[in-house]
Tab-separated table of C-alpha atoms and ligand atoms in Angstrom:
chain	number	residue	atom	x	y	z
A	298	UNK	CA	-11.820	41.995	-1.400
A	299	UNK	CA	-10.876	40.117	1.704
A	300	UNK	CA	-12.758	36.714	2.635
A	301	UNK	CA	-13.287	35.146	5.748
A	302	UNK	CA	-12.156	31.460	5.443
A	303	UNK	CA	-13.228	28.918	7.910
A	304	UNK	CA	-12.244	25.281	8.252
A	305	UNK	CA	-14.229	23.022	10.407
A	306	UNK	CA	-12.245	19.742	11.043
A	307	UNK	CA	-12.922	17.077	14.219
A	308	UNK	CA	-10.229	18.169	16.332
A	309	UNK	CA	-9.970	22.295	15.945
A	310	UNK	CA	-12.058	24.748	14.108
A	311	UNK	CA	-9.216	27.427	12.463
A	312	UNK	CA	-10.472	30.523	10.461
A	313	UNK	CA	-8.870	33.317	9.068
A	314	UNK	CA	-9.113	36.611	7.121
A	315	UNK	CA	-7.933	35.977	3.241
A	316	UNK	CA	-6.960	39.251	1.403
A	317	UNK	CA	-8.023	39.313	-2.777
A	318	UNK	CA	-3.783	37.900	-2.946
A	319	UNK	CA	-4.183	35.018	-0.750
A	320	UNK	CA	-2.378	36.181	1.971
A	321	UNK	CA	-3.888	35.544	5.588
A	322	UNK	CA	-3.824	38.362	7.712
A	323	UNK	CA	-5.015	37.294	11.012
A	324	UNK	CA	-5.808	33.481	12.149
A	325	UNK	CA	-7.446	31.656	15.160
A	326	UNK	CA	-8.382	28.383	16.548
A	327	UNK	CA	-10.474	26.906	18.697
A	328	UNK	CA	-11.285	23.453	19.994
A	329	UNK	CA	-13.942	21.598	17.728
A	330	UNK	CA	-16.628	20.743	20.225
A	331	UNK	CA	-17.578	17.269	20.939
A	332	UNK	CA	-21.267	17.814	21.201
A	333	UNK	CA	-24.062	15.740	19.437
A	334	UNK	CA	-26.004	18.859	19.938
A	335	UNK	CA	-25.975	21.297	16.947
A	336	UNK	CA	-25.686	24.036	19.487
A	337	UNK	CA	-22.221	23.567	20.684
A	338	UNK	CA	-21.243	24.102	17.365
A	339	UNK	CA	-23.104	26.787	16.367
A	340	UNK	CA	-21.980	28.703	19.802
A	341	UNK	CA	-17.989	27.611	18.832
A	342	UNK	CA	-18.486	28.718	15.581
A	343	UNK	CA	-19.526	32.389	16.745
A	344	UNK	CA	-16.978	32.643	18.812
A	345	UNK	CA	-14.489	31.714	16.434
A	346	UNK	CA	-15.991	34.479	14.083
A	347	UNK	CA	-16.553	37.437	16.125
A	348	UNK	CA	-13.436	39.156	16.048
A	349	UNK	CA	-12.500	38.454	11.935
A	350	UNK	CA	-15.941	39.094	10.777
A	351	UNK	CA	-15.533	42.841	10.116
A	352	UNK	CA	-14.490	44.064	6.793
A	353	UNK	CA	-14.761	40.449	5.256
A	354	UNK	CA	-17.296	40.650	1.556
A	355	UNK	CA	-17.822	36.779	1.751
A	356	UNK	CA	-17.374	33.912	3.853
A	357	UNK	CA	-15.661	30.279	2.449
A	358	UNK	CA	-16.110	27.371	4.978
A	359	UNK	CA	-13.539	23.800	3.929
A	360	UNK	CA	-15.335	21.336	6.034
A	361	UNK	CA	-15.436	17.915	7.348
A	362	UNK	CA	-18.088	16.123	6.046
A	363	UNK	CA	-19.615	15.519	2.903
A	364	UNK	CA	-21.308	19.036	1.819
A	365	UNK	CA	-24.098	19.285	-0.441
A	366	UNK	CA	-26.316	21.889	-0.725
A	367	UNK	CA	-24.590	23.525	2.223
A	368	UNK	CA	-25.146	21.161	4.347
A	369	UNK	CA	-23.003	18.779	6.551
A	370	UNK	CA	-23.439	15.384	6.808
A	371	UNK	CA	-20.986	13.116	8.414
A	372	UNK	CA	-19.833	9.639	6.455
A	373	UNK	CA	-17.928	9.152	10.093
A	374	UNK	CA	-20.697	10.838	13.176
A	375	UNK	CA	-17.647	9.429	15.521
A	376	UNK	CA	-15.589	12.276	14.253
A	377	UNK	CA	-17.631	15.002	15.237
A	378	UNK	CA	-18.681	13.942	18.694
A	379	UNK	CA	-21.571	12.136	16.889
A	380	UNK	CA	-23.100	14.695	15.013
A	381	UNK	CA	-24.526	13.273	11.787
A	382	UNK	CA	-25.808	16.448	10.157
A	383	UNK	CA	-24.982	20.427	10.429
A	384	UNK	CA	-26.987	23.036	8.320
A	385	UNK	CA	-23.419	24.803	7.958
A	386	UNK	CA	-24.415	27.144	5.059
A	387	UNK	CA	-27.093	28.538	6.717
A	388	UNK	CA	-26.126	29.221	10.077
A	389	UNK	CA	-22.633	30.709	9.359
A	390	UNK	CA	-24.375	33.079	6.859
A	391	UNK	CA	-27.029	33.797	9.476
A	392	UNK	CA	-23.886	34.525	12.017
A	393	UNK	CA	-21.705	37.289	9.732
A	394	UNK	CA	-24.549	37.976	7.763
A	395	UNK	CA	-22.834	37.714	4.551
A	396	UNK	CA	-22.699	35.718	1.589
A	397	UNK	CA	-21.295	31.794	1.972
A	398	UNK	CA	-20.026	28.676	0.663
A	399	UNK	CA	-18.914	25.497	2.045
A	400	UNK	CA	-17.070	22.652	0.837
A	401	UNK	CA	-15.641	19.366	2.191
A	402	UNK	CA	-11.994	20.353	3.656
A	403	UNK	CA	-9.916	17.869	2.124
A	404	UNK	CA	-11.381	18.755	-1.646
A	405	UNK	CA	-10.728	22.544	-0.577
A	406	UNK	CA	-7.342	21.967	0.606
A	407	UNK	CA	-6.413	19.392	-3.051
A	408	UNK	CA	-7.991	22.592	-5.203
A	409	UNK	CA	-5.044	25.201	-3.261
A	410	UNK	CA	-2.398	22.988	-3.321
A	411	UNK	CA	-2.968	22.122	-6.761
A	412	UNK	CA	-3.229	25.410	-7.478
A	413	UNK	CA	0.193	26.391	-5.958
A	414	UNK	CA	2.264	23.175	-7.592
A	415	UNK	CA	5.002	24.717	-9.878
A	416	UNK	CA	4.690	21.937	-12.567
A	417	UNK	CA	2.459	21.566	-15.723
A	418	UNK	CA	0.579	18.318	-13.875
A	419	UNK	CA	-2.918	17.711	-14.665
A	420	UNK	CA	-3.307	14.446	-12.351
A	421	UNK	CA	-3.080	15.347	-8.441
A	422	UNK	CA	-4.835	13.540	-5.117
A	423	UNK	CA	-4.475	15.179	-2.048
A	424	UNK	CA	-4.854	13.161	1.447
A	425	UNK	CA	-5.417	14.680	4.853
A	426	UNK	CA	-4.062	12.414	7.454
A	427	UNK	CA	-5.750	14.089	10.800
A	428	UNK	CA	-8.595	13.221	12.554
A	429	UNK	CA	-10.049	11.021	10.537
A	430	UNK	CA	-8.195	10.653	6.619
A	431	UNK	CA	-10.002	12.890	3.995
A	432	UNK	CA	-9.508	13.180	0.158
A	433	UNK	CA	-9.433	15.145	-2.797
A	434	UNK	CA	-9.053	14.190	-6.463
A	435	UNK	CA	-7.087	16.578	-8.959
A	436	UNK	CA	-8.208	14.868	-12.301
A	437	UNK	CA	-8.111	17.022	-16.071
A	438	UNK	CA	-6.807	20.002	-13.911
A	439	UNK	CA	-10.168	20.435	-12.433
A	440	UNK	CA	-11.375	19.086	-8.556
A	441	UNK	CA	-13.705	16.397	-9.119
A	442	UNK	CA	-16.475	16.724	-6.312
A	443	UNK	CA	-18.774	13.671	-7.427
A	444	UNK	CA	-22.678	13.962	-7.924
A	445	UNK	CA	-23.008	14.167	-4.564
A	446	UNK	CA	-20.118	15.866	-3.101
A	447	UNK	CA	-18.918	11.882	-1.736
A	448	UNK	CA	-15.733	11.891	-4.749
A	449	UNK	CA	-12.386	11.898	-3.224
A	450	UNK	CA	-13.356	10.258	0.221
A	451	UNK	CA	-10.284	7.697	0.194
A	452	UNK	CA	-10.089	7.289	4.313
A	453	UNK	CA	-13.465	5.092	3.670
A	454	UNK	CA	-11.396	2.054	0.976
A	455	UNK	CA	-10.377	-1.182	2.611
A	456	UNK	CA	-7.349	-1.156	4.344
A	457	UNK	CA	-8.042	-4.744	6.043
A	458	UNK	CA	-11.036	-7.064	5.920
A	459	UNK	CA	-10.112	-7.684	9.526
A	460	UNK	CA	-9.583	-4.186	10.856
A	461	UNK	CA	-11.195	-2.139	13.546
A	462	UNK	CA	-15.084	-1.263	12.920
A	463	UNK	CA	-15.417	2.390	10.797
A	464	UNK	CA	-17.735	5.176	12.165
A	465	UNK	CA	-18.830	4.845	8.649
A	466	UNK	CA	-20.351	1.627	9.263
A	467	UNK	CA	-17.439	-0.351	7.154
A	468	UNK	CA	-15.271	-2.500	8.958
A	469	UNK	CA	-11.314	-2.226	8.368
A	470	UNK	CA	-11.789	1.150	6.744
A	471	UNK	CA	-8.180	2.849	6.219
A	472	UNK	CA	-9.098	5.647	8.613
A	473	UNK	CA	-10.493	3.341	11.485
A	474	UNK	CA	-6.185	2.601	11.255
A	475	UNK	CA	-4.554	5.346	9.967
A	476	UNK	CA	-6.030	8.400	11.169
A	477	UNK	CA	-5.155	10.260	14.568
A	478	UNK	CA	-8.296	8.780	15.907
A	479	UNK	CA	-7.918	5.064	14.566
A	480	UNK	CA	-4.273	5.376	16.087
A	481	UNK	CA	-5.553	6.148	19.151
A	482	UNK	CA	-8.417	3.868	19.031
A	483	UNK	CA	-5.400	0.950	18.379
A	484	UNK	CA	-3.128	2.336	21.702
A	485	UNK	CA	-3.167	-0.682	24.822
A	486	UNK	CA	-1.705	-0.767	27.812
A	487	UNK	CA	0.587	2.329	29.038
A	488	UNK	CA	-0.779	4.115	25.742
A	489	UNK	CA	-4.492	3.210	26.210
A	490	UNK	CA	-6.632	6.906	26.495
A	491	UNK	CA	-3.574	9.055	24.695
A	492	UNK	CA	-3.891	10.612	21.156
A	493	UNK	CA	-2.093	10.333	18.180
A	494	UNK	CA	0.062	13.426	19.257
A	495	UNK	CA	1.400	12.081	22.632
A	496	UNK	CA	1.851	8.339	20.988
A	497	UNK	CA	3.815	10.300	17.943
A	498	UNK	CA	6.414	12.006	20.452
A	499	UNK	CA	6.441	8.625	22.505
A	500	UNK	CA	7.712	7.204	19.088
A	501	UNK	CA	10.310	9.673	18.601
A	502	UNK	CA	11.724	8.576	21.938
A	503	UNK	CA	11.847	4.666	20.697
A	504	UNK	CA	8.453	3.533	22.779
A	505	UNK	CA	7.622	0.129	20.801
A	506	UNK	CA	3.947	-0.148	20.603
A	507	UNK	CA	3.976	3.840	19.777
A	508	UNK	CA	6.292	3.146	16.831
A	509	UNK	CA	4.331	0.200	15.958
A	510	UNK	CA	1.216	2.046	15.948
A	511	UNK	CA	2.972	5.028	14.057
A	512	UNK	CA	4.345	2.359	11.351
A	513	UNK	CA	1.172	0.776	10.228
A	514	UNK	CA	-0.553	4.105	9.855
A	515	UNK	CA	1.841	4.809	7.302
A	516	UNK	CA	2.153	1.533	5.874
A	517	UNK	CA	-1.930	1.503	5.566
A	518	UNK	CA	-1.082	4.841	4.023
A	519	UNK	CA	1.073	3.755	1.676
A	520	UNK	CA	-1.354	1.581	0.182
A	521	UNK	CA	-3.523	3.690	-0.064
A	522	UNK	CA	-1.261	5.628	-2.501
A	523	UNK	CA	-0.438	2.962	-4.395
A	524	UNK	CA	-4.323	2.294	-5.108
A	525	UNK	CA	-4.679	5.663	-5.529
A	526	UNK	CA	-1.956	5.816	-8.511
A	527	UNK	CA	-4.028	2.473	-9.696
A	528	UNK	CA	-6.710	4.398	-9.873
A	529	UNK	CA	-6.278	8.015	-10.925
A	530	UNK	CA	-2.575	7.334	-12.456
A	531	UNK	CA	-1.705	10.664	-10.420
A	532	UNK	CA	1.634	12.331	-10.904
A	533	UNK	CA	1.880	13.640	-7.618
A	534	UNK	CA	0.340	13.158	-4.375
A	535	UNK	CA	0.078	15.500	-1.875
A	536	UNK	CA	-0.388	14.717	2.010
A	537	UNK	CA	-1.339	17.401	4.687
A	538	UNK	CA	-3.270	17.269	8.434
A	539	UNK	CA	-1.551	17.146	11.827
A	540	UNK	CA	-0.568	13.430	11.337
A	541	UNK	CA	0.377	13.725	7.920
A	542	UNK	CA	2.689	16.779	8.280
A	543	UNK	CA	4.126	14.794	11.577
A	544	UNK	CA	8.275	14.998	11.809
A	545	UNK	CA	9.021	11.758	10.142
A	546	UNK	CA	5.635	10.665	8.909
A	547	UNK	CA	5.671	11.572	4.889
A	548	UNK	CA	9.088	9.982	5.180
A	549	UNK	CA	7.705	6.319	6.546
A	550	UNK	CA	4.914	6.676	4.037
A	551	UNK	CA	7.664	6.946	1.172
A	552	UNK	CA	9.906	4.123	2.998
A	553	UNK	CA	6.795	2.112	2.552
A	554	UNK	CA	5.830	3.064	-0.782
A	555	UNK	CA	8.897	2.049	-2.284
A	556	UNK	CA	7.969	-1.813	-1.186
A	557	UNK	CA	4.733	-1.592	-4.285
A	558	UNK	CA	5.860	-2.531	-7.252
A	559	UNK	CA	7.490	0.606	-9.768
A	560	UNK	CA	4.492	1.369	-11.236
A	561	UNK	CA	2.500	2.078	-8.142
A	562	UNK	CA	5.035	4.705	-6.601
A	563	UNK	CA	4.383	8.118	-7.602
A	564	UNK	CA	5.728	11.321	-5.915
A	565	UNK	CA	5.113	12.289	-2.546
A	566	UNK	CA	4.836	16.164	-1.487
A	567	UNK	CA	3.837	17.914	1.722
A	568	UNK	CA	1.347	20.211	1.519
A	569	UNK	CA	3.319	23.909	0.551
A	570	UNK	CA	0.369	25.635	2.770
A	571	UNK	CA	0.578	23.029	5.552
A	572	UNK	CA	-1.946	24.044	7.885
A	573	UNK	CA	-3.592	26.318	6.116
A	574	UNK	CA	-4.115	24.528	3.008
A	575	UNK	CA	-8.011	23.938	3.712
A	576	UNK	CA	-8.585	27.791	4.650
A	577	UNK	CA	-6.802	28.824	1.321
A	578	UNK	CA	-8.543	26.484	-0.973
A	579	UNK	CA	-12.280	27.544	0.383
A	580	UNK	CA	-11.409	31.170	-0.083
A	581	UNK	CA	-9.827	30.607	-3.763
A	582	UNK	CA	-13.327	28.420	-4.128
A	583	UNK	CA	-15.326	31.797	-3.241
A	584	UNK	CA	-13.566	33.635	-4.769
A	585	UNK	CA	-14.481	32.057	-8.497
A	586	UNK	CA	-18.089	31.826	-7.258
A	587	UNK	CA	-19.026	34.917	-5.221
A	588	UNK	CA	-17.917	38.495	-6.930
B	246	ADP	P1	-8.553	18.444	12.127
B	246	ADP	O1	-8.815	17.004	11.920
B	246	ADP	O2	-9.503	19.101	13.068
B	246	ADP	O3	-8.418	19.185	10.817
B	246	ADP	P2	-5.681	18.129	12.677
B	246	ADP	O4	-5.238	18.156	11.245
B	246	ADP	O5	-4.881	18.980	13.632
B	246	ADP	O6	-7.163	18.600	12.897
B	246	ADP	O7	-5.647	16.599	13.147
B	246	ADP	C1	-5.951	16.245	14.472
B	246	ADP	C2	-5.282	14.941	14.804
B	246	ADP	O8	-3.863	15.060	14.623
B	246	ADP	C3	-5.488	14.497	16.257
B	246	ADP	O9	-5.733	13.110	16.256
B	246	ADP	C4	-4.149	14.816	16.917
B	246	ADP	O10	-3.842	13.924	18.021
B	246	ADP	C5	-3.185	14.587	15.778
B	246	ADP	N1	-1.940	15.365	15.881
B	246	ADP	C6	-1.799	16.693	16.129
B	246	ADP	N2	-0.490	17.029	16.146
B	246	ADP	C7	0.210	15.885	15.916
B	246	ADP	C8	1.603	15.564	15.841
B	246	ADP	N3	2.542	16.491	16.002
B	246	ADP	N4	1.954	14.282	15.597
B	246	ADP	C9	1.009	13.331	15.436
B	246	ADP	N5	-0.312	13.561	15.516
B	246	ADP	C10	-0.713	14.819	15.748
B	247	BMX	C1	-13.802	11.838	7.410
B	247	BMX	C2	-14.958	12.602	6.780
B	247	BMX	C3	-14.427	13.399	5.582
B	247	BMX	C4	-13.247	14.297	5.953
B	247	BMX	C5	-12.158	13.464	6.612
B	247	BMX	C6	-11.024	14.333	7.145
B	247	BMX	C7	-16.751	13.152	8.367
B	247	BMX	C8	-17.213	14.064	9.469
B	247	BMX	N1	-15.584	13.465	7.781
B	247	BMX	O1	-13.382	10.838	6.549
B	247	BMX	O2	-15.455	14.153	5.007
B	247	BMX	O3	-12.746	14.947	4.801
B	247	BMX	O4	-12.719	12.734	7.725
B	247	BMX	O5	-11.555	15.243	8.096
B	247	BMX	O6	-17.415	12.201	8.064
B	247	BMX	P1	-10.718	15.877	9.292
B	247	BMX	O7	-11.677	16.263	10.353
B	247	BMX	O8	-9.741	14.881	9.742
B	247	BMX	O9	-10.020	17.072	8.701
B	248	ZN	ZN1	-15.067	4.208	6.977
């Protein structure tokens, strides 16, 4: 049985063909559009299809957003060129014309890396540091999705009372900072208009502000985890997304975390699928619910 796995983030829309032994055989990306209009993504998303689609029994969408019911709804619009709401179910189900399930990316991506940890650990949170900073909670060995799909949605937790504004409508937000958009959204001067990426290798080369800017991401980051550890008393904590899987980033976070007190530190790990972590989880998610 081989799925097609999809994961719909703000910067790139990946999917790939999953065979029954989770092994991808053929991947692609495209740019995630920055439309408000519906339309652009629906046309991106058929694109992105067209050529995996054959063969495939199911399809398993990991998503950015909160998903209920199959459908999308942004807690951050700013993140997806101010969309608010997607009827992603539906339409990708309409386009390969087989069955479908979606579910938020960073809960997708916690459920395969927890599934691929080598230790008898029941307690796990998984953070996406990428476009905006996504969540997933590991708690009893089982994902914890929340009545309504909102559980694990850590980016949106005070990072500072006196931060930047949040898409989400709360001000000092820990993605509004951390994220590759709230890093961004903090560059001035020679780094004003340049993403995370670009202010990332500007760091590596000893630019100031860019360091600066790198820094309190991962210090914001870092406590995070320790309120995190506070609250779940996780025994490890997995980090993924572009920013988080940055040369040198987990390593700051863990520089940082080691300034909380003892009992706040817990284990650091990259993600083992990197990348791919949100496509794998969605298709092991399908592959419990659709035969
Ligand atoms: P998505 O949010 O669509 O899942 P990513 O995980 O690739 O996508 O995250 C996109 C963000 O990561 C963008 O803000 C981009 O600038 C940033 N980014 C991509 N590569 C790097 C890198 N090597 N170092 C730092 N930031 C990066
Ligand atoms: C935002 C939110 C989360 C998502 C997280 C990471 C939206 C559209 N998304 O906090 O649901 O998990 O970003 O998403 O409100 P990514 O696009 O960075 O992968
Ligand atoms: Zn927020």
């Amino acid at each position: 049985m081989s799925t097609l796995a999809i994961d719909l983030g703000g910067t790139k829309l990946a999917a790939a063909r999953v065979d029954g032994q989770q092994n991808i055989i053929a991947r692609r990306e495209l740019p995630t559009p920055a439309s408000k209009t519906p339309d652009a993504l629906e046309a991106s998303l058929a694109e992105l299809i067209a050529p995996l689609v054959a063969g495939a029994q199911r399809v398993a969408i990991a998503s950015t957003g909160i998903i209920q019911n199959g459908v999308l709804n942004a807690i951050n619009p700013e993140n997806l060129g101010g969309l608010a709401r997607f009827p992603l179910v539906e339409t990708v189900a309409r386009l390969a014309r087989l069955p479908c399930i979606a579910v938020n990316d960073a809960q997708a991506a916690a459920w395969a890396e927890y599934r691929s940890l080598r230790e008898d650990i029941e307690e796990m949170v998984f953070l996406t540091v990428s476009t905006g900073v996504g969540g997933g909670i590991i708690s009893g060995g089982r994902l914890l999705p929340g009545a309504g799909g909102l559980a694990g949605h850590l980016g949106h937790t005070l990072a500072d009372p006196n931060g930047p504004r949040c898409g989400c409508g709360r001000t000092g937000c820990v993605e509004a900072i951390a994220s590759g958009r709230g890093i961004a959204a903090g560059a001035t001067g020679d780094l004003a208009g340049k993403d995370a990426k670009s202010i990332f290798s500007l760091a590596a080369r000893g630019h100031a502000q860019a360091t600066a800017l790198k820094q309190r991401s991962a210090q914001v980051l870092a406590r995070l985890i320790a309120d995190v550890k506070a609250t779940t008393d996780c025994q490890r904590v997995v980090i993924g997304g572009s920013v988080g899987l940055s040369e040198g980033y987990l390593d700051a976070v863990r520089t940082c975390l080691q300034e909380e007190p003892a009992i706040y530190r817990v284990p650091l790990l990259a993600a083992r699928h990197q990348h791919n972590a949100g496509l794998l989880g969605a298709a092991l998610l399908a592959q419990e619910v659709i035969s």
